[in-house]
Amino acid sequence: MKQFKQILLTGILMFAFKAYVFSQARKTHYASARAQKQVTPPQRQQGSAQLKAFQQLAADANVSFTFPQGFKELKAPNNEDVSFDYAMELPGKEFEIWFRVRSLKENWAAYEKTTVSYADRPDNPDSLYIAMGKAQATAFAGDNPILSRSIPANMVARYNGDAGRSYMINLPDEALTKHYRYALLLTLQKDHTGSIMVVCFSNQRGPEFFKNIDKASNCIKFKP
C-alpha cells in the first residue's frame, strides 16, 4: 500500500508540471540532433472532425486543449458502458489517454431556479466532479481497490481550477478498458464553470508510465 500511495503521488506530480530532469534531457537530445543534421519535427495532429468537436465542447466549458506532439488520435469510446469525448495514444508505448469535459452552465442555471426546500435541492453543481470521478473509477476497477486522493490546491491552480481528485486503479482484464492493467484517473473542477476528466492507461506503472503522462501534462487546462 505504501508503494501504491507513492505511485499515486508521483502521478499527480507528473501530471501537474513537467519534471525538470525530463526537460533538460529533451534539450540535450535536440541540441545533439541539430548538431548532427537538421531533423524535421514530428507533425501535429491535423484538425479532424473529432478534434474540432472536442475543442468546441472544451470551449463551452472554458477549457483549452492543444494536441501534444508525438501522440496519435484514437476514436473516443462512446457507448452504453463508457462515454468520453476524445482519445489519443503514444504509438508503440501501450499508453493512451481519454478525455471528458463538461460545462456547468446549464447545471447552475437549473440549480439557481430550484424553488424546493434546501433539504430537497439537488447537489451543488460544483461538487458533481466528485461523484463523476468516483463512479467512473468504480466502473473501471470492478472489485479491485481504488486509491483516491484530493489533488493539492497549488497543483490544481496550475490548471486554473478550484478542486480536483485522483484515482489510481489496478484494472481487471476487461475489454471495457482494452485489457490495460493500470489507470490513473484525474478530475479537475472550476467553480460555476466546468469539469475535466482525464484517464491515462498503461500496462506498466513505473517511471515510463509517468514519463508518458508528462508528455501530455500541459495539453489541457481551464482558461484563466
PDB file of C-alpha atoms in Angstrom:
ATOM      1  CA  MET A   1       0.000   0.000   0.000  1.00  0.00           C
ATOM      2  CA  LYS A   2       2.884   2.367   0.782  1.00  0.00           C
ATOM      3  CA  GLN A   3       4.318   1.763  -2.688  1.00  0.00           C
ATOM      4  CA  PHE A   4       0.896   2.290  -4.251  1.00  0.00           C
ATOM      5  CA  LYS A   5       0.498   5.639  -2.457  1.00  0.00           C
ATOM      6  CA  GLN A   6       3.905   6.724  -3.702  1.00  0.00           C
ATOM      7  CA  ILE A   7       2.903   5.790  -7.258  1.00  0.00           C
ATOM      8  CA  LEU A   8      -0.258   7.890  -6.988  1.00  0.00           C
ATOM      9  CA  LEU A   9       1.617  10.886  -5.597  1.00  0.00           C
ATOM     10  CA  THR A  10       4.172  10.602  -8.376  1.00  0.00           C
ATOM     11  CA  GLY A  11       1.382  10.517 -10.955  1.00  0.00           C
ATOM     12  CA  ILE A  12      -0.200  13.677  -9.589  1.00  0.00           C
ATOM     13  CA  LEU A  13       3.127  15.474  -9.564  1.00  0.00           C
ATOM     14  CA  MET A  14       3.988  14.386 -13.080  1.00  0.00           C
ATOM     15  CA  PHE A  15       0.621  15.466 -14.443  1.00  0.00           C
ATOM     16  CA  ALA A  16       0.720  18.778 -12.617  1.00  0.00           C
ATOM     17  CA  PHE A  17       4.010  20.019 -14.005  1.00  0.00           C
ATOM     18  CA  LYS A  18       6.889  18.947 -16.212  1.00  0.00           C
ATOM     19  CA  ALA A  19       9.798  17.454 -14.331  1.00  0.00           C
ATOM     20  CA  TYR A  20      12.997  19.447 -14.692  1.00  0.00           C
ATOM     21  CA  VAL A  21      15.099  16.404 -15.472  1.00  0.00           C
ATOM     22  CA  PHE A  22      12.932  15.456 -18.454  1.00  0.00           C
ATOM     23  CA  SER A  23      13.001  18.972 -19.865  1.00  0.00           C
ATOM     24  CA  GLN A  24      16.781  19.067 -19.606  1.00  0.00           C
ATOM     25  CA  ALA A  25      17.053  15.642 -21.234  1.00  0.00           C
ATOM     26  CA  ARG A  26      14.963  16.841 -24.164  1.00  0.00           C
ATOM     27  CA  LYS A  27      17.113  19.948 -24.582  1.00  0.00           C
ATOM     28  CA  THR A  28      20.266  17.832 -24.645  1.00  0.00           C
ATOM     29  CA  HIS A  29      18.762  15.391 -27.130  1.00  0.00           C
ATOM     30  CA  TYR A  30      17.518  18.092 -29.503  1.00  0.00           C
ATOM     31  CA  ALA A  31      20.775  20.026 -29.325  1.00  0.00           C
ATOM     32  CA  SER A  32      22.715  16.878 -30.215  1.00  0.00           C
ATOM     33  CA  ALA A  33      20.370  16.068 -33.086  1.00  0.00           C
ATOM     34  CA  ARG A  34      20.670  19.574 -34.537  1.00  0.00           C
ATOM     35  CA  ALA A  35      24.447  19.367 -34.346  1.00  0.00           C
ATOM     36  CA  GLN A  36      24.424  16.204 -36.463  1.00  0.00           C
ATOM     37  CA  LYS A  37      21.792  17.104 -39.022  1.00  0.00           C
ATOM     38  CA  GLN A  38      18.609  19.057 -39.476  1.00  0.00           C
ATOM     39  CA  VAL A  39      15.685  16.954 -38.277  1.00  0.00           C
ATOM     40  CA  THR A  40      12.101  17.570 -39.347  1.00  0.00           C
ATOM     41  CA  PRO A  41       9.963  17.858 -36.169  1.00  0.00           C
ATOM     42  CA  PRO A  42       7.007  15.476 -35.737  1.00  0.00           C
ATOM     43  CA  GLN A  43       3.794  16.701 -37.314  1.00  0.00           C
ATOM     44  CA  ARG A  44       0.956  17.676 -35.012  1.00  0.00           C
ATOM     45  CA  GLN A  45      -2.473  16.098 -35.289  1.00  0.00           C
ATOM     46  CA  GLN A  46      -4.444  17.662 -38.115  1.00  0.00           C
ATOM     47  CA  GLY A  47      -7.872  19.118 -37.400  1.00  0.00           C
ATOM     48  CA  SER A  48     -10.085  16.023 -37.575  1.00  0.00           C
ATOM     49  CA  ALA A  49     -13.847  16.221 -37.125  1.00  0.00           C
ATOM     50  CA  GLN A  50     -13.495  14.532 -33.720  1.00  0.00           C
ATOM     51  CA  LEU A  51     -10.848  17.021 -32.587  1.00  0.00           C
ATOM     52  CA  LYS A  52     -12.905  20.008 -33.726  1.00  0.00           C
ATOM     53  CA  ALA A  53     -15.986  18.679 -31.918  1.00  0.00           C
ATOM     54  CA  PHE A  54     -13.949  18.129 -28.753  1.00  0.00           C
ATOM     55  CA  GLN A  55     -12.428  21.593 -28.899  1.00  0.00           C
ATOM     56  CA  GLN A  56     -15.936  23.043 -29.182  1.00  0.00           C
ATOM     57  CA  LEU A  57     -17.046  21.091 -26.096  1.00  0.00           C
ATOM     58  CA  ALA A  58     -13.925  22.290 -24.329  1.00  0.00           C
ATOM     59  CA  ALA A  59     -14.607  25.906 -25.276  1.00  0.00           C
ATOM     60  CA  ASP A  60     -18.152  25.618 -23.882  1.00  0.00           C
ATOM     61  CA  ALA A  61     -16.618  24.530 -20.561  1.00  0.00           C
ATOM     62  CA  ASN A  62     -14.000  27.325 -20.695  1.00  0.00           C
ATOM     63  CA  VAL A  63     -11.274  24.739 -21.298  1.00  0.00           C
ATOM     64  CA  SER A  64      -8.369  24.953 -23.727  1.00  0.00           C
ATOM     65  CA  PHE A  65      -6.894  21.879 -25.422  1.00  0.00           C
ATOM     66  CA  THR A  66      -3.767  21.695 -27.564  1.00  0.00           C
ATOM     67  CA  PHE A  67      -2.904  18.388 -29.204  1.00  0.00           C
ATOM     68  CA  PRO A  68       0.534  17.315 -27.899  1.00  0.00           C
ATOM     69  CA  GLN A  69       3.355  16.267 -30.190  1.00  0.00           C
ATOM     70  CA  GLY A  70       4.115  12.575 -30.553  1.00  0.00           C
ATOM     71  CA  PHE A  71       0.541  11.393 -29.960  1.00  0.00           C
ATOM     72  CA  LYS A  72      -1.950   9.891 -32.395  1.00  0.00           C
ATOM     73  CA  GLU A  73      -5.697  10.415 -32.298  1.00  0.00           C
ATOM     74  CA  LEU A  74      -7.956   7.470 -31.443  1.00  0.00           C
ATOM     75  CA  LYS A  75     -11.699   7.115 -31.730  1.00  0.00           C
ATOM     76  CA  ALA A  76     -13.048   8.035 -28.300  1.00  0.00           C
ATOM     77  CA  PRO A  77     -15.134   5.285 -26.648  1.00  0.00           C
ATOM     78  CA  ASN A  78     -18.758   6.391 -26.539  1.00  0.00           C
ATOM     79  CA  ASN A  79     -21.321   3.669 -25.876  1.00  0.00           C
ATOM     80  CA  GLU A  80     -23.704   2.419 -23.203  1.00  0.00           C
ATOM     81  CA  ASP A  81     -20.803   1.334 -20.978  1.00  0.00           C
ATOM     82  CA  VAL A  82     -18.429   4.286 -21.219  1.00  0.00           C
ATOM     83  CA  SER A  83     -18.585   7.778 -22.702  1.00  0.00           C
ATOM     84  CA  PHE A  84     -15.605  10.012 -23.449  1.00  0.00           C
ATOM     85  CA  ASP A  85     -15.159  12.929 -25.824  1.00  0.00           C
ATOM     86  CA  TYR A  86     -11.622  12.460 -27.099  1.00  0.00           C
ATOM     87  CA  ALA A  87      -8.800   9.909 -27.006  1.00  0.00           C
ATOM     88  CA  MET A  88      -5.197   9.608 -28.119  1.00  0.00           C
ATOM     89  CA  GLU A  89      -2.253   7.231 -27.818  1.00  0.00           C
ATOM     90  CA  LEU A  90       1.524   7.189 -27.889  1.00  0.00           C
ATOM     91  CA  PRO A  91       2.261   4.783 -30.765  1.00  0.00           C
ATOM     92  CA  GLY A  92       4.313   1.781 -29.702  1.00  0.00           C
ATOM     93  CA  LYS A  93       4.154   2.663 -25.984  1.00  0.00           C
ATOM     94  CA  GLU A  94       0.967   0.836 -24.870  1.00  0.00           C
ATOM     95  CA  PHE A  95      -0.233   4.121 -23.417  1.00  0.00           C
ATOM     96  CA  GLU A  96      -3.352   6.140 -24.134  1.00  0.00           C
ATOM     97  CA  ILE A  97      -5.419   8.951 -22.658  1.00  0.00           C
ATOM     98  CA  TRP A  98      -9.179   9.529 -22.670  1.00  0.00           C
ATOM     99  CA  PHE A  99     -10.746  12.950 -22.064  1.00  0.00           C
ATOM    100  CA  ARG A 100     -14.166  14.157 -20.970  1.00  0.00           C
ATOM    101  CA  VAL A 101     -15.152  17.797 -20.462  1.00  0.00           C
ATOM    102  CA  ARG A 102     -18.456  19.144 -19.190  1.00  0.00           C
ATOM    103  CA  SER A 103     -19.835  22.659 -18.866  1.00  0.00           C
ATOM    104  CA  LEU A 104     -21.664  23.514 -15.633  1.00  0.00           C
ATOM    105  CA  LYS A 105     -23.592  26.456 -17.075  1.00  0.00           C
ATOM    106  CA  GLU A 106     -26.881  24.606 -17.550  1.00  0.00           C
ATOM    107  CA  ASN A 107     -26.485  22.804 -14.219  1.00  0.00           C
ATOM    108  CA  TRP A 108     -26.069  26.107 -12.411  1.00  0.00           C
ATOM    109  CA  ALA A 109     -28.956  27.742 -14.264  1.00  0.00           C
ATOM    110  CA  ALA A 110     -31.273  24.900 -13.206  1.00  0.00           C
ATOM    111  CA  TYR A 111     -29.887  24.821  -9.670  1.00  0.00           C
ATOM    112  CA  GLU A 112     -30.448  28.535  -9.103  1.00  0.00           C
ATOM    113  CA  LYS A 113     -34.029  28.301 -10.388  1.00  0.00           C
ATOM    114  CA  THR A 114     -34.882  25.479  -7.988  1.00  0.00           C
ATOM    115  CA  THR A 115     -37.596  26.575  -5.561  1.00  0.00           C
ATOM    116  CA  VAL A 116     -37.830  23.430  -3.423  1.00  0.00           C
ATOM    117  CA  SER A 117     -36.676  23.433   0.178  1.00  0.00           C
ATOM    118  CA  TYR A 118     -32.964  23.364   0.927  1.00  0.00           C
ATOM    119  CA  ALA A 119     -33.146  19.731   2.052  1.00  0.00           C
ATOM    120  CA  ASP A 120     -34.656  18.670  -1.281  1.00  0.00           C
ATOM    121  CA  ARG A 121     -32.356  20.668  -3.534  1.00  0.00           C
ATOM    122  CA  PRO A 122     -30.045  18.742  -5.884  1.00  0.00           C
ATOM    123  CA  ASP A 123     -26.317  18.605  -5.216  1.00  0.00           C
ATOM    124  CA  ASN A 124     -24.334  21.774  -5.746  1.00  0.00           C
ATOM    125  CA  PRO A 125     -23.086  21.574  -9.372  1.00  0.00           C
ATOM    126  CA  ASP A 126     -19.546  22.406  -8.260  1.00  0.00           C
ATOM    127  CA  SER A 127     -19.436  19.109  -6.350  1.00  0.00           C
ATOM    128  CA  LEU A 128     -20.510  16.917  -9.277  1.00  0.00           C
ATOM    129  CA  TYR A 129     -16.906  16.180 -10.267  1.00  0.00           C
ATOM    130  CA  ILE A 130     -16.530  14.076  -7.104  1.00  0.00           C
ATOM    131  CA  ALA A 131     -19.446  11.754  -7.899  1.00  0.00           C
ATOM    132  CA  MET A 132     -18.487  11.582 -11.582  1.00  0.00           C
ATOM    133  CA  GLY A 133     -14.898  10.630 -10.816  1.00  0.00           C
ATOM    134  CA  LYS A 134     -15.847   8.058  -8.193  1.00  0.00           C
ATOM    135  CA  ALA A 135     -18.483   6.464 -10.437  1.00  0.00           C
ATOM    136  CA  GLN A 136     -16.112   6.187 -13.394  1.00  0.00           C
ATOM    137  CA  ALA A 137     -13.249   4.863 -11.284  1.00  0.00           C
ATOM    138  CA  THR A 138     -15.565   2.246  -9.764  1.00  0.00           C
ATOM    139  CA  ALA A 139     -16.799   1.188 -13.206  1.00  0.00           C
ATOM    140  CA  PHE A 140     -13.209   0.688 -14.347  1.00  0.00           C
ATOM    141  CA  ALA A 141     -11.972  -1.027 -11.170  1.00  0.00           C
ATOM    142  CA  GLY A 142     -14.753  -3.552 -10.666  1.00  0.00           C
ATOM    143  CA  ASP A 143     -13.960  -5.325  -7.390  1.00  0.00           C
ATOM    144  CA  ASN A 144     -10.384  -4.050  -7.276  1.00  0.00           C
ATOM    145  CA  PRO A 145      -9.423  -1.423  -4.667  1.00  0.00           C
ATOM    146  CA  ILE A 146      -9.094   2.231  -5.664  1.00  0.00           C
ATOM    147  CA  LEU A 147      -6.634   4.665  -4.113  1.00  0.00           C
ATOM    148  CA  SER A 148      -8.214   8.129  -4.145  1.00  0.00           C
ATOM    149  CA  ARG A 149      -6.712  11.440  -3.059  1.00  0.00           C
ATOM    150  CA  SER A 150      -7.537  15.131  -3.297  1.00  0.00           C
ATOM    151  CA  ILE A 151      -5.160  16.937  -5.636  1.00  0.00           C
ATOM    152  CA  PRO A 152      -3.299  19.670  -3.709  1.00  0.00           C
ATOM    153  CA  ALA A 153      -4.596  23.193  -4.307  1.00  0.00           C
ATOM    154  CA  ASN A 154      -1.296  24.508  -5.675  1.00  0.00           C
ATOM    155  CA  MET A 155      -1.281  21.778  -8.330  1.00  0.00           C
ATOM    156  CA  VAL A 156      -4.928  22.387  -9.249  1.00  0.00           C
ATOM    157  CA  ALA A 157      -4.119  26.090  -9.603  1.00  0.00           C
ATOM    158  CA  ARG A 158      -1.607  25.268 -12.353  1.00  0.00           C
ATOM    159  CA  TYR A 159      -4.618  24.242 -14.436  1.00  0.00           C
ATOM    160  CA  ASN A 160      -6.664  27.286 -13.359  1.00  0.00           C
ATOM    161  CA  GLY A 161      -9.031  25.004 -11.447  1.00  0.00           C
ATOM    162  CA  ASP A 162     -10.517  25.139  -7.955  1.00  0.00           C
ATOM    163  CA  ALA A 163     -10.541  21.472  -6.898  1.00  0.00           C
ATOM    164  CA  GLY A 164      -9.585  18.006  -8.086  1.00  0.00           C
ATOM    165  CA  ARG A 165      -9.227  14.345  -7.184  1.00  0.00           C
ATOM    166  CA  SER A 166      -7.072  11.479  -8.404  1.00  0.00           C
ATOM    167  CA  TYR A 167      -7.773   7.747  -8.549  1.00  0.00           C
ATOM    168  CA  MET A 168      -5.085   5.094  -9.034  1.00  0.00           C
ATOM    169  CA  ILE A 169      -6.637   1.874 -10.302  1.00  0.00           C
ATOM    170  CA  ASN A 170      -5.478  -1.709 -10.787  1.00  0.00           C
ATOM    171  CA  LEU A 171      -7.661  -2.668 -13.725  1.00  0.00           C
ATOM    172  CA  PRO A 172      -9.338  -6.044 -14.187  1.00  0.00           C
ATOM    173  CA  ASP A 173      -8.694  -7.760 -17.516  1.00  0.00           C
ATOM    174  CA  GLU A 174     -11.677  -6.283 -19.373  1.00  0.00           C
ATOM    175  CA  ALA A 175     -12.483  -5.254 -22.939  1.00  0.00           C
ATOM    176  CA  LEU A 176     -14.032  -2.075 -21.482  1.00  0.00           C
ATOM    177  CA  THR A 177     -10.533  -0.757 -20.747  1.00  0.00           C
ATOM    178  CA  LYS A 178      -8.838  -2.526 -23.684  1.00  0.00           C
ATOM    179  CA  HIS A 179      -7.197  -5.027 -21.308  1.00  0.00           C
ATOM    180  CA  TYR A 180      -4.876  -2.385 -19.874  1.00  0.00           C
ATOM    181  CA  ARG A 181      -3.501  -3.190 -16.419  1.00  0.00           C
ATOM    182  CA  TYR A 182      -3.368   0.249 -14.779  1.00  0.00           C
ATOM    183  CA  ALA A 183      -5.160   3.585 -14.952  1.00  0.00           C
ATOM    184  CA  LEU A 184      -4.678   6.987 -13.363  1.00  0.00           C
ATOM    185  CA  LEU A 185      -7.941   8.947 -13.396  1.00  0.00           C
ATOM    186  CA  LEU A 186      -7.854  12.678 -12.659  1.00  0.00           C
ATOM    187  CA  THR A 187     -10.761  15.080 -12.256  1.00  0.00           C
ATOM    188  CA  LEU A 188     -10.491  18.871 -12.173  1.00  0.00           C
ATOM    189  CA  GLN A 189     -13.256  21.370 -11.473  1.00  0.00           C
ATOM    190  CA  LYS A 190     -13.604  25.131 -11.842  1.00  0.00           C
ATOM    191  CA  ASP A 191     -16.384  26.773  -9.829  1.00  0.00           C
ATOM    192  CA  HIS A 192     -19.503  27.754 -11.784  1.00  0.00           C
ATOM    193  CA  THR A 193     -17.673  26.796 -14.991  1.00  0.00           C
ATOM    194  CA  GLY A 194     -16.971  23.147 -15.817  1.00  0.00           C
ATOM    195  CA  SER A 195     -15.147  19.897 -15.144  1.00  0.00           C
ATOM    196  CA  ILE A 196     -12.351  17.908 -16.789  1.00  0.00           C
ATOM    197  CA  MET A 197     -11.797  14.166 -16.549  1.00  0.00           C
ATOM    198  CA  VAL A 198      -8.565  12.604 -17.815  1.00  0.00           C
ATOM    199  CA  VAL A 199      -7.792   8.875 -17.718  1.00  0.00           C
ATOM    200  CA  CYS A 200      -4.289   7.599 -18.504  1.00  0.00           C
ATOM    201  CA  PHE A 201      -3.969   3.880 -19.311  1.00  0.00           C
ATOM    202  CA  SER A 202      -0.819   1.763 -19.314  1.00  0.00           C
ATOM    203  CA  ASN A 203       0.440  -1.788 -18.890  1.00  0.00           C
ATOM    204  CA  GLN A 204       3.150  -0.622 -16.517  1.00  0.00           C
ATOM    205  CA  ARG A 205       3.144   1.757 -13.579  1.00  0.00           C
ATOM    206  CA  GLY A 206       6.842   2.521 -13.300  1.00  0.00           C
ATOM    207  CA  PRO A 207       8.800   5.611 -14.399  1.00  0.00           C
ATOM    208  CA  GLU A 208       7.919   5.120 -18.080  1.00  0.00           C
ATOM    209  CA  PHE A 209       4.199   5.472 -17.287  1.00  0.00           C
ATOM    210  CA  PHE A 210       4.706   8.846 -15.648  1.00  0.00           C
ATOM    211  CA  LYS A 211       7.198   9.951 -18.279  1.00  0.00           C
ATOM    212  CA  ASN A 212       4.467   9.334 -20.866  1.00  0.00           C
ATOM    213  CA  ILE A 213       1.966  11.284 -18.759  1.00  0.00           C
ATOM    214  CA  ASP A 214       4.444  14.141 -18.629  1.00  0.00           C
ATOM    215  CA  LYS A 215       4.407  14.381 -22.431  1.00  0.00           C
ATOM    216  CA  ALA A 216       0.742  15.413 -22.292  1.00  0.00           C
ATOM    217  CA  SER A 217       0.804  17.264 -18.974  1.00  0.00           C
ATOM    218  CA  ASN A 218       0.225  20.708 -20.499  1.00  0.00           C
ATOM    219  CA  CYS A 219      -2.286  19.858 -23.216  1.00  0.00           C
ATOM    220  CA  ILE A 220      -5.490  20.675 -21.305  1.00  0.00           C
ATOM    221  CA  LYS A 221      -6.451  23.249 -18.686  1.00  0.00           C
ATOM    222  CA  PHE A 222      -9.137  25.743 -17.775  1.00  0.00           C
ATOM    223  CA  LYS A 223      -8.833  29.191 -19.266  1.00  0.00           C
ATOM    224  CA  PRO A 224      -7.936  31.912 -16.737  1.00  0.00           C
TER     225      PRO A 224
END
